[in-house]
XYZ file of C-alpha atoms in Angstrom:
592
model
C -40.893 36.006 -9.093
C -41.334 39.232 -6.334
C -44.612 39.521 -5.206
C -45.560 42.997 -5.597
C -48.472 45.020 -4.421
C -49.497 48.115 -5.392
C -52.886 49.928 -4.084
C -54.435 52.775 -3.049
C -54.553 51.410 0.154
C -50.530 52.542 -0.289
C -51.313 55.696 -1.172
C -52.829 56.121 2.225
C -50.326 54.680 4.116
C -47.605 56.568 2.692
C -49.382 59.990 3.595
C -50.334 58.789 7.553
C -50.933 54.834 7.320
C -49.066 52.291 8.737
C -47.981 48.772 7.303
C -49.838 45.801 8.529
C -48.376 42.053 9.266
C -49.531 39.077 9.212
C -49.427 36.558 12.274
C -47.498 33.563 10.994
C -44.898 32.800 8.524
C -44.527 30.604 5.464
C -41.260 30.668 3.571
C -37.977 30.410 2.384
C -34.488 31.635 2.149
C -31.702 33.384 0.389
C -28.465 32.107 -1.816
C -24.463 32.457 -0.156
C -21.563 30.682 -0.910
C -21.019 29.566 2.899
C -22.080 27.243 5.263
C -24.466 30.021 6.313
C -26.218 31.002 3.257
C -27.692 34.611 4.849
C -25.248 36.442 5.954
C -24.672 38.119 2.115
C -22.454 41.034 2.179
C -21.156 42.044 5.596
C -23.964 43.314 7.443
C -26.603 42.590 5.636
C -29.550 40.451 6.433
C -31.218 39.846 3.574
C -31.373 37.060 1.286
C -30.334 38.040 -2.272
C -33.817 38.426 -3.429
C -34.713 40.735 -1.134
C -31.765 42.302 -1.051
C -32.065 42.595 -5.332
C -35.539 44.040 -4.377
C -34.531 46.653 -2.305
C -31.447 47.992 -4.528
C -33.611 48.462 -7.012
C -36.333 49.666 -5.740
C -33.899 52.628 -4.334
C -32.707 53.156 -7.323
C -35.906 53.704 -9.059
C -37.057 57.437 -9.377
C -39.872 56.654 -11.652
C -42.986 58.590 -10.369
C -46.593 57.770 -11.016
C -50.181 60.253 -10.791
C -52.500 58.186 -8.435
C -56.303 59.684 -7.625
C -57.977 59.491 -4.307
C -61.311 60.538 -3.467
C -59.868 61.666 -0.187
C -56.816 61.239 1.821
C -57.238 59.984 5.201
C -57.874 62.772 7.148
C -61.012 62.807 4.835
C -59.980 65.801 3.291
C -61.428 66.222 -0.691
C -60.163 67.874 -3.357
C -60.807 70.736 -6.344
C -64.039 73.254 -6.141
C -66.116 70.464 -6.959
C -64.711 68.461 -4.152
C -63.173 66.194 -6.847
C -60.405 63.754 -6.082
C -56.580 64.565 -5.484
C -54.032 63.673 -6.917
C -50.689 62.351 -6.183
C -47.362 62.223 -7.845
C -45.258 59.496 -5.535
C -42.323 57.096 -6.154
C -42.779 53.991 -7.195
C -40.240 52.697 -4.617
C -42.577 54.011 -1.749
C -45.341 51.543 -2.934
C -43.952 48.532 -4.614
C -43.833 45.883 -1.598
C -42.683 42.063 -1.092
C -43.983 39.434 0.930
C -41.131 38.631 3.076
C -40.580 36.754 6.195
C -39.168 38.266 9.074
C -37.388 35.523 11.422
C -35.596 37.015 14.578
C -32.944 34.520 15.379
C -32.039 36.044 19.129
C -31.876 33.206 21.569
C -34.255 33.708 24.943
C -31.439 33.330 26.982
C -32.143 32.595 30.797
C -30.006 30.593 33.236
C -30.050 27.071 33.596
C -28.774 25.132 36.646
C -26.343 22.317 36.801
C -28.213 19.332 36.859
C -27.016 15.880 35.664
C -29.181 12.748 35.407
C -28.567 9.152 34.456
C -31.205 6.080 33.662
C -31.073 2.320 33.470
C -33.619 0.202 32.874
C -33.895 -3.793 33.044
C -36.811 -4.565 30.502
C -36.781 -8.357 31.599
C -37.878 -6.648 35.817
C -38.921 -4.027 34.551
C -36.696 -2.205 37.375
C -35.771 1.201 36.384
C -32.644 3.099 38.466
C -32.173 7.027 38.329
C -29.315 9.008 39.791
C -29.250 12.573 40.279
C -26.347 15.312 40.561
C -24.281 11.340 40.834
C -26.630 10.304 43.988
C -28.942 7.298 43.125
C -32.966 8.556 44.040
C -36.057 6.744 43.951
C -38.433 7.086 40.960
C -40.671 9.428 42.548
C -37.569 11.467 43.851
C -36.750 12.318 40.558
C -39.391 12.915 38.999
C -40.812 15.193 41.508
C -37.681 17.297 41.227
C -37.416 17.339 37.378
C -41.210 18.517 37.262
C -40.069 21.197 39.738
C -37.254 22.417 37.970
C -39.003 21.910 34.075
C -41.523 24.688 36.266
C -39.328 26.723 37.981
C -37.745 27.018 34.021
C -40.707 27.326 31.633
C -41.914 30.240 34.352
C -38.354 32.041 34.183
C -38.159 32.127 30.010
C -39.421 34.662 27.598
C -41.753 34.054 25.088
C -40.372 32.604 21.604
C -40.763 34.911 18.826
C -41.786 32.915 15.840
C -41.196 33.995 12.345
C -43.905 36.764 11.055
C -45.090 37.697 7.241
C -45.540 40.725 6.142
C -45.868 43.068 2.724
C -42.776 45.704 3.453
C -41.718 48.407 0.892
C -37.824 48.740 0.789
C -37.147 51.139 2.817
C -39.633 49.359 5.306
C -37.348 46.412 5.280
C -34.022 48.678 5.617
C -36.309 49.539 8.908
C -37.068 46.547 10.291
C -33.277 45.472 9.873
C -32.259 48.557 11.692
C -34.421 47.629 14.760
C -32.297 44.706 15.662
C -29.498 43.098 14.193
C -30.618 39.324 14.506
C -33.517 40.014 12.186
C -33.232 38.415 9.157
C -35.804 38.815 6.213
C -36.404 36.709 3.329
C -38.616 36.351 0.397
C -41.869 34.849 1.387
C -42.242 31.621 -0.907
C -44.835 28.545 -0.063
C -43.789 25.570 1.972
C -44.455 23.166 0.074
C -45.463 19.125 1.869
C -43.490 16.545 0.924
C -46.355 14.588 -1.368
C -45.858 11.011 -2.162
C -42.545 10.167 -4.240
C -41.373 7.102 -5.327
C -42.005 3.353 -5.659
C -45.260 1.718 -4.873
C -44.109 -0.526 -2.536
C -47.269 -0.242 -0.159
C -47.407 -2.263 3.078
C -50.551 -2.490 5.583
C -49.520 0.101 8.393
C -50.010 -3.042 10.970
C -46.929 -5.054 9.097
C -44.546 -1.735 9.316
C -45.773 -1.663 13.010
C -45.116 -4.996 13.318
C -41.895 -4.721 11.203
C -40.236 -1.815 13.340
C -41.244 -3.306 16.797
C -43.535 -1.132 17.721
C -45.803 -3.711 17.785
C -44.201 -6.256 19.980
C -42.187 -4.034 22.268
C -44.693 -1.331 22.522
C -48.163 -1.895 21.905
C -48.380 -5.508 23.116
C -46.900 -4.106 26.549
C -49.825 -0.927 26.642
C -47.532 1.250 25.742
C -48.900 3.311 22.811
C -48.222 7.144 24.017
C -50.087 7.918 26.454
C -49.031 11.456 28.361
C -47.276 13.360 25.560
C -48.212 15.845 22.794
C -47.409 15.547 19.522
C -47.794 18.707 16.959
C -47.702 19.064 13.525
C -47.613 21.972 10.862
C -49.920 21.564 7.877
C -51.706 23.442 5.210
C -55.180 22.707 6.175
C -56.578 19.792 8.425
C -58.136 16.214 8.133
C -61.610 15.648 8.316
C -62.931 14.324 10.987
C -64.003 10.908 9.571
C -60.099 9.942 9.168
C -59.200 11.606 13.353
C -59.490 9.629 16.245
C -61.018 13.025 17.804
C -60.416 11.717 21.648
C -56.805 12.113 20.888
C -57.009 14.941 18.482
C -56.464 18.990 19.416
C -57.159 21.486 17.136
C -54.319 24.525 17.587
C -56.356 27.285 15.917
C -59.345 27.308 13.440
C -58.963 25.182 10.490
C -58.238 26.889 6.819
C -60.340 23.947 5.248
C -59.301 19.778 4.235
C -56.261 18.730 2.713
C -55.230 15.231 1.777
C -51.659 15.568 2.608
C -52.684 16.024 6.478
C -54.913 12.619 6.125
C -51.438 10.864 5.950
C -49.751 12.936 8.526
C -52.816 12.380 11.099
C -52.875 8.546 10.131
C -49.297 7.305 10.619
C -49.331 9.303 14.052
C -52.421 8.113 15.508
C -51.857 4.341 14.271
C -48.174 4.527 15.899
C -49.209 6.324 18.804
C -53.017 6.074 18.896
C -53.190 7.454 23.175
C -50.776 10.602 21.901
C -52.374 13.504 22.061
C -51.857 15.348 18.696
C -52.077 19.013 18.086
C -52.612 20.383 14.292
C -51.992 23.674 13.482
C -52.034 25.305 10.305
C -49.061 27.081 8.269
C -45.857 27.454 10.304
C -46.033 27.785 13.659
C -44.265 27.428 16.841
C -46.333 26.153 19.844
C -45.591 28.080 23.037
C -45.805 27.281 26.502
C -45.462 23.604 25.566
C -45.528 22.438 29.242
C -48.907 23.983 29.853
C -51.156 21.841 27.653
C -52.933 18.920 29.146
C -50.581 16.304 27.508
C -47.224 18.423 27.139
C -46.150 19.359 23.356
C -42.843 17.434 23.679
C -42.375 16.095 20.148
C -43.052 18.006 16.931
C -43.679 16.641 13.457
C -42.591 18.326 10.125
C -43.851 16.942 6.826
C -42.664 19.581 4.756
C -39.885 22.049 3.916
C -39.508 25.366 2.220
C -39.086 25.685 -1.267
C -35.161 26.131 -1.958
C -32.772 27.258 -4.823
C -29.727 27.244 -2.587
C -27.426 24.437 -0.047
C -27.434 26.832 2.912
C -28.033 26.860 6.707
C -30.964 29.484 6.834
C -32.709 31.863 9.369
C -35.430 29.371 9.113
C -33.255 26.915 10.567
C -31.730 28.849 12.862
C -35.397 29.959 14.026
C -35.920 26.132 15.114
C -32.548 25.635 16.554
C -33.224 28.133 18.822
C -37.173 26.683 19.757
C -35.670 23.292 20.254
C -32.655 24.856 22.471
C -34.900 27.519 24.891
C -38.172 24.679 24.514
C -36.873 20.974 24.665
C -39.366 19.935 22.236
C -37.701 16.929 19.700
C -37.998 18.154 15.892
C -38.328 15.340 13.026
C -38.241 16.964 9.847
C -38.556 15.332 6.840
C -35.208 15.462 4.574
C -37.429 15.775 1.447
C -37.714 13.881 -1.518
C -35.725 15.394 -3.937
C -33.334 12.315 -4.788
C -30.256 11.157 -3.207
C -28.043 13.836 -5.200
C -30.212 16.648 -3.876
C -30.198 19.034 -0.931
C -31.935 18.397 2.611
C -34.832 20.807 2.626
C -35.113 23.642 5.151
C -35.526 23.473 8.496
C -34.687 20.294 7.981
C -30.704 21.575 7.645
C -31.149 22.623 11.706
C -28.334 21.689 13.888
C -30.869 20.407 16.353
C -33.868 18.529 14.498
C -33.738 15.298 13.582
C -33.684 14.774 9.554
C -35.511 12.012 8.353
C -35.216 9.981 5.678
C -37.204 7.080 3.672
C -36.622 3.824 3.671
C -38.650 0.423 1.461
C -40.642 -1.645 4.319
C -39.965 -4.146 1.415
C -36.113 -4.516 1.702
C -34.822 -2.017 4.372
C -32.927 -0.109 0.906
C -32.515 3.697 1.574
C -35.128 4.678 -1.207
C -33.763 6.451 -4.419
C -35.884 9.712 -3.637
C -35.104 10.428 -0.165
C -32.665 13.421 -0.261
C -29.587 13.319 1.662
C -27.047 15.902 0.331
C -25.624 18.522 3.395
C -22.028 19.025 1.982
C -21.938 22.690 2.542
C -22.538 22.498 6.199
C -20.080 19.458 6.169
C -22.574 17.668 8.746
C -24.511 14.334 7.995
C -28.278 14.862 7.321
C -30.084 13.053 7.431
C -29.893 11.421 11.284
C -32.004 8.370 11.213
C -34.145 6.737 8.692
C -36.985 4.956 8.853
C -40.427 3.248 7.045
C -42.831 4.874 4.372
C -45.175 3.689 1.999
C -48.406 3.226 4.402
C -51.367 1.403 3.279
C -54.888 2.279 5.035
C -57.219 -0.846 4.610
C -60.617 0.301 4.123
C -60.138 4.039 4.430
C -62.299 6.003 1.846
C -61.156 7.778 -1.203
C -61.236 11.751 -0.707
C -60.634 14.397 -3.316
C -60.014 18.369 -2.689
C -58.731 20.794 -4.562
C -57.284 18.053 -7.187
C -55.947 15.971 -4.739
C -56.231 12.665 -3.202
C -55.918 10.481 -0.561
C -56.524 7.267 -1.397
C -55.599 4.986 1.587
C -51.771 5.013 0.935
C -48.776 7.897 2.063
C -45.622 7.677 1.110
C -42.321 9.948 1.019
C -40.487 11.028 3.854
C -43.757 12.802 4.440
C -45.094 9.006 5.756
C -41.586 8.805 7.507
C -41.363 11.450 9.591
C -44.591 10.939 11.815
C -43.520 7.460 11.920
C -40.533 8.393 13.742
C -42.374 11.242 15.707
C -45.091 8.231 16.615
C -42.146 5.490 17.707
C -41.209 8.726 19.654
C -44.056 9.680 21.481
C -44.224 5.616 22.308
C -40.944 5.836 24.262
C -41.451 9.124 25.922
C -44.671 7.257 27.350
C -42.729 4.724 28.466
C -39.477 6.585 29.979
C -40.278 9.817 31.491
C -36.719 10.246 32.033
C -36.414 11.804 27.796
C -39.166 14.218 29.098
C -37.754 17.848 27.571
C -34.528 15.954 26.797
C -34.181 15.914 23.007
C -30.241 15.835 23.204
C -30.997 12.205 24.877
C -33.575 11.617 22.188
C -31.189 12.185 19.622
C -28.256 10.393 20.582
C -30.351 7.090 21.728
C -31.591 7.087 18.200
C -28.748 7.185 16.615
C -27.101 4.945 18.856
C -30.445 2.416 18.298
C -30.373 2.393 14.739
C -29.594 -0.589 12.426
C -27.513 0.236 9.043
C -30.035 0.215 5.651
C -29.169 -2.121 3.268
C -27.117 0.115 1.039
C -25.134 2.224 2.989
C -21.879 2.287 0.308
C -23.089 5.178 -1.056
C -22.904 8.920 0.459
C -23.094 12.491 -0.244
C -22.263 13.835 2.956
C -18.873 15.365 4.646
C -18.301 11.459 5.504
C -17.181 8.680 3.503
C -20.289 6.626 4.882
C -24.217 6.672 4.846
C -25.162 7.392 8.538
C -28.451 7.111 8.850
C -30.115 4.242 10.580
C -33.215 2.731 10.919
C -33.937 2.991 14.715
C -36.014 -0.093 16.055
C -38.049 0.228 18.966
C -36.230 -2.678 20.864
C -33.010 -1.683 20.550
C -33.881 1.787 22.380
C -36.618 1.179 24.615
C -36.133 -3.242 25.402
C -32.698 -4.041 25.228
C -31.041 -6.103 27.426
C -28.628 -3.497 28.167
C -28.940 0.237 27.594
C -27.977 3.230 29.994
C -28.906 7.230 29.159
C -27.675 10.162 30.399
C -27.624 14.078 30.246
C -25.319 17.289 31.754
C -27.214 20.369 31.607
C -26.054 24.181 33.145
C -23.973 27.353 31.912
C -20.889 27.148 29.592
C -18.427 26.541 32.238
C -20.436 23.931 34.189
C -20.321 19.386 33.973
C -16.714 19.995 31.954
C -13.603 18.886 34.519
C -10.579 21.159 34.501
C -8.832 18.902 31.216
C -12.338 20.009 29.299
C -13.884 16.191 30.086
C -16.414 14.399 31.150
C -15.165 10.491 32.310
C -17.230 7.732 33.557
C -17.111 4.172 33.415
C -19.765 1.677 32.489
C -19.681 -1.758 33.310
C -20.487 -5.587 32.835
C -18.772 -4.674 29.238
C -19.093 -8.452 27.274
C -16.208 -9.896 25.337
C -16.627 -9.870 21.792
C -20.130 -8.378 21.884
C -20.931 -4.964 20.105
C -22.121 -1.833 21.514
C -23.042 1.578 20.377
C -22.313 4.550 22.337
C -23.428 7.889 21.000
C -23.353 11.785 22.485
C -25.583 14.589 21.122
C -25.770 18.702 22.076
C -27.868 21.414 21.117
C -26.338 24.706 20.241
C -28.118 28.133 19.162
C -29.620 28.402 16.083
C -28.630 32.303 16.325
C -24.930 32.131 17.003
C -25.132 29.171 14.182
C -25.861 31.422 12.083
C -23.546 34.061 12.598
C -20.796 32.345 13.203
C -21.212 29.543 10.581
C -19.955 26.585 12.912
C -21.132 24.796 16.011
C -20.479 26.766 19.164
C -19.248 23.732 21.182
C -17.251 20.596 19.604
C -17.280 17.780 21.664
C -15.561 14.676 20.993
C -16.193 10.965 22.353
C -14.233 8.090 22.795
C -13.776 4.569 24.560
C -11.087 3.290 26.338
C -10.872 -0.298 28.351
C -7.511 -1.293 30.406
C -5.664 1.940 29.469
C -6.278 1.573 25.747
C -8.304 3.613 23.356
C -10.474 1.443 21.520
C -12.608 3.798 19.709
C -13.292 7.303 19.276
C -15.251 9.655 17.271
C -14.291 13.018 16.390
C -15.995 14.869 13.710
C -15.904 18.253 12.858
C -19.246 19.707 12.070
C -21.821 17.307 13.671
C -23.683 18.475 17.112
C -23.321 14.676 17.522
C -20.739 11.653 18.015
C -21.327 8.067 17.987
C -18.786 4.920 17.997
C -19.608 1.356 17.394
C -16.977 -1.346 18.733
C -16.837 -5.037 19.767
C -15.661 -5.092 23.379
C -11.959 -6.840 22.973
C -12.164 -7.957 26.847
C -14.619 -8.252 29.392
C -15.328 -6.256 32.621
C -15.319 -2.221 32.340
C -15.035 0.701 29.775
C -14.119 4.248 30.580
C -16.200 7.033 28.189
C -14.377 10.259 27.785
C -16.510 13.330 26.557
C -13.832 15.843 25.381
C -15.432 19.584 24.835
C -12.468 20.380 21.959
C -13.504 23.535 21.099
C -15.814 25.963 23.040
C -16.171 28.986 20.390
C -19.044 30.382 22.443
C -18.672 31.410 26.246
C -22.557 32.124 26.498
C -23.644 28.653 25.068
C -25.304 26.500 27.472
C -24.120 22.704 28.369
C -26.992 20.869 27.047
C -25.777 17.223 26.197
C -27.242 13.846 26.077
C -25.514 10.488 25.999
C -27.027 6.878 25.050
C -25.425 2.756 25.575
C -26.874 0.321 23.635
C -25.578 -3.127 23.591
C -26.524 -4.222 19.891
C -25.911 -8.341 20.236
C-alpha cells in the first residue's frame, strides 16, 4: 500500500516551500523480469510502484479547495482577514515515502600492489611478499598502513541511501539530476526473528563446536583491533553489552530484543571486538578513522521483497564494500529453502549467510537459498544458529522477547562476522581485504550434511560451514591478493600463473579466487564486469578447473594425483568493463 501524505504543510510548499528528507534509509525494491530487477522500461529508474505512483498521479486532474489562515509570506485573506483559499491538484500534494539510492561508484585510482601470506601455525612463523619481493613483517605492514592512508585520504565520501516524502513530479526531478539515482518505495526492513527448530545449544558448545574455541580463544585470540558494526532497529540494554567493547554510532531510538541476540553472539565470539550499533540503515564512513577500524559489518536483516531481483539496494553495498574494503555478512533470510535470498543480501560482494543445526551440521529447512535469476550461488558459506544464553534474564518490549535463546540466520550471521573479526585479529594481512576474506572462506568450509539438494544456477549446494582451523591453523594454507586499474596484475594471454609447492600425493586441497565488482555497473549492465576463471594444472596436465558464469568467485577441490608442484592459472575471460578495478583475492587450504 503507497504511503500518502497530504497536509497543509503541502499547501505551503507548493506556493514557496521546499520538500524536506530524511537522513537515512529503510527499504525495498521494485519488480523486473531480469537479472536486474530496476531497470523497468528503458530509462527509467523507478521500481514499478513508484513508477505506478507517478503515472497516475500525472494523470490525475482532480482538484481540491484547501483553507489557510495565511500563506507563507504571512499574507491573510478577505475584509475580515479570513483565510484563503486554494484550488490545487491533487497530484501536486499526494507524496510517497521512497528511497533514493545513488548507485555511482567513488571512483579514484588505485595502485598496483600485490601481496602474498603464509603462515606455519605449528612456529608460528608468518612470511609476506610484496610486489613478488619477500619483506619482513614490519615492512609490510608499515607500507600497507601507508598506502590504506594515502587511499582513504584520496576517496570521496559514500553517499548512502536517503528517505524522503516526494510528490511525482518531485521524483521525475530527482531522476533528472543524475542518472544513477534510483528510487524505490520506502517499505520496513524487517530482522530476521527466530525461525525454525528448537534445537538450542549453550553458545560455549557452538564455540567449542566451530573451533573458535580451541584455535582461537585458547591461543588469546578473541578480536582484539577490529570493528565490527551492525544495523538494527533499536539497541540492547546495557545489562546484556559488555560496554568496554561496545560503541554507540548515534543516539539510540529505544530497546529491542532482536539486537540482544545480535550483540550476544558477537561479543561471546569476539568478546575484545570492538562493536559499533547503529540504528536503521546505515553506512559507516571513514571506517579507518575509528579507534578499532570498522572492517567487518554485520546484517541481521533484509528488506521486505515481492520480487527475485538484483536491486539498487544491493548495488548501494556493492559499491561500499568495493570503494571501503569493509567484509559484508548478510543474512540469506529465513524464508525456506524454495524462497528468495533477501536484499542486500543478493550483492555481488557480501557474503550470504545461511543456517545450519549445531545438532547435526543439516542445512536447516528455513534458511533461504533461492538466487536463480541472477544465476549465482547465494548463499556463500553457512554456519551455526540456535544460541542458548545460560542465565540471561527474560526481557519484554513492545510484545517481544528475548528469552536467552536466538536463532535464524539472524544468530548466524554475527557468528560468522564474530569467527571473522577473530581472524582479522590474528592475520593483519585480510586487513581491508574482503576479496581474501571471501575466497578463504569458501575455500575453508566443510560440506553440510545434505548438500543433494539445490536451487541455485548449479547442480550442487555450495555453501559450507567454514571452521576456524581450516582458515586460520592449518597445516598448510597460503593467501593472496592483485589490486590496481583494469589493465594492471593480468599478463598479455589475460593470466595470472604461479606455482605452489610441497603439493602431497593423494591429499585434498581447496583452492578458491574471489573479486569485487561495482554494484553500479552491476546494475546497469546486469552481469559481472570481470569473469575470471581458475584452474590447476601439475606436470603439464589440467587437473581441475572452475569456470562459472555468474559468480564473482571460483573455487576447485582436487586430490593431488602426484607429489611435488602445482601451477594456478587465473584466466580474466571476459573484461566487459574497462573502468573496473583489479581487486582479487586468492586462498590454499590443504583440507587432510
Amino acid at each position: 500500500m503507497n504511503k500518502k501524505m497530504l497536509t497543509i504543510t503541502a499547501v505551503a510548499a507548493l506556493v514557496g516551500g521546499t520538500a524536506s528528507y530524511a537522513a537515512t534509509s529503510d527499504d525495498v525494491q521494485s519488480t523486473d523480469k531480469e537479472w536486474v530487477d530496476e531497470s523497468a522500461p528503458a530509462t527509467s529508474r523507478m521500481s514499478n510502484s513508484v513508477k505506478k505512483f507517478v503515472e497516475n498521479q500525472k494523470s490525475n486532474a482532480q482538484k481540491r479547495k484547501v483553507s489557510v489562515k495565511s500563506d507563507v509570506l504571512g499574507r491573510r485573506g478577505g475584509a475580515q482577514k479570513g483565510s484563503l483559499d486554494y484550488a490545487i491538484k491533487d497530484s501536486d500534494v499526494q507524496k510517497m515515502k521512497v528511497v533514493i539510492n545513488d548507485v555511482k561508484t567513488n571512483d579514484i585510482p588505485l595502485p598496483t600492489v600485490s601481496g602474498r601470506y603464509e603462515f606455519n601455525p605449528n612456529t608460528n612463523q608468518k612470511a609476506y611478499w610484496l610486489n613478488g619481493t619477500k619483506v619482513s613483517e614490519s615492512e609490510y605492514l608499515s607500507k600497507a598502513e601507508k598506502r590504506e592512508k594515502k587511499y582513504n585520504d584520496s576517496k570521496k565520501t559514500f553517499v548512502s541511501p536517503r528517505t524522503a516524502y516526494l510528490t511525482a513530479s518531485e521524483i521525475e526531478k530527482e531522476l533528472a539530476s543524475s542518472e544513477t539515482k534510483y528510487i524505490t518505495e520506502y517499505k520496513e526492513v524487517e530482522p530476521n526473528l527466530s525461525y525454525g527448530s528448537q534445537d538450542y545449544r549453550d553458545y560455549s558448545y557452538i564455540l567449542q563446536k566451530s573451533g573458535v574455541t580451541s584455535y582461537a580463544h585458547n591461543n588469546g585470540v578473541k578480536g582484539q583491533g577490529v570493528g565490527v558494526y551492525y544495523n538494527e532497529g533499536g539497541c540492547p540494554p546495557l545489562s546484556y553489552v559488555n560496554t568496554s567493547y561496545y560503541t554507540r554510532l548515534g543516539t539510540c531510538p529505544g530497546y529491542a530484543t532482536h539486537v540482544i541476540g545480535v550483540t550476544r553472539v558477537l561479543q561471546t565470539t569476539a568478546p575484545e571486538a570492538m562493536i559499533y550499533g547503529i540504528d536503521g540503515v546505515n553506512y559507516p564512513t571513514n571506517v579507518s578513522s575509528y579507534a578499532q577500524p570498522i572492517m567487518i559489518g554485520s546484517q541481521s536483516w533484509s528488506f521486505v521483497l515481492d520480487d527475485n531481483g538484483y536491486t539498487s539496494h544491493d548495488a548501494v553495498m556493492d559499491n561500499y564494500i568495493y570503494t571501503n574494503r569493509v567484509v559484508e555478512f548478510v543474512a540469506a533470510g529465513n524464508g525456506g529453502r524454495q524462497s528468495y535470498i533477501g536484499s542486500p543480501s543478493r550483492a555481488l560482494n557480501a557474503i550470504s549467510v545461511g543456517a545450519v543445526s549445531p545438532v547435526d551440521n543439516m542445512y536447516v529447512s528455513y534458511s533461504s537459498s533461492k538466487n536463480s535469476i541472477a544465476l549465482n550461488d547465494k548463499p556463500e558459506v553457512a554456519n551455526y544458529t540456535s544460541f542458548r544464553f545460560p542465565g540471561d534474564a527474560s526481557y519484554t518490549v513492545s510484545g517481544k522477547t528475548y528469552n536467552g535463546t536466538f536463532n535464524g540466520t539472524s544468530a548466524a550471521t554475527p557468528f560468522m562476522a564474530g569467527m571473522t573479526a577473530n581472524m582479522l585479529s590474528q592475520h593483519h594481512f585480510l586487513w581491508w581485504h574482503p576479496e581474501v576474506v571471501k575466497a578463504l572462506l569458501i575455500a575453508g568450509s566443510k560440506s553440510v550434511e545434505n548438500p543433494d539438494y539445490d536451487v541455485d544456477g548449479s547442480s550442487r549446494f555450495l555453501a559450507g560451514i567454514p571452521h576456524y582451523s581450516s582458515f586460520t591453523w592449518s597445516d598448510a594454507y597460503r593467501w593472496r591478493f592483485w589490486q590496481g586499474e583494469n589493465n594492471s596484475n593480468f599478463d598479455s594471454n589475460k593470466e595470472i600463473v604461479f606455482t605452489e609447492y610441497s603439493i602431497q600425493k593423494g591429499k585434498r586441497y581447496r583452492l578458491a579466487i574471489s573479486w569485487l565488482t561495482s554494484g553500479e555497473y552491476a546494475l546497469a549492465n546486469k552481469n559481472v564486469a570481470q569473469d575470471i576463471d581458475l584452474s590447476v594444472w601439475q606436470n603439464g596436465t589440467r587437473i581441475k578447473n572452475s569456470a562459472s558464469a555468474k559468480n564473482p568467485y571460483e573455487l576447485v577441490d582436487f586430490v593431488a594425483p602426484e607429489a611435488g608442484s602445482i601451477e594456478v592459472r587465473i584466466k580474466r575471460f571476459a573484461n566487459r568493463s574497462t573502468s573496473e578495478k583489479v581487486i582479487l583475492g586468492y586462498a590454499f587450504v590443504k583440507v587432510d
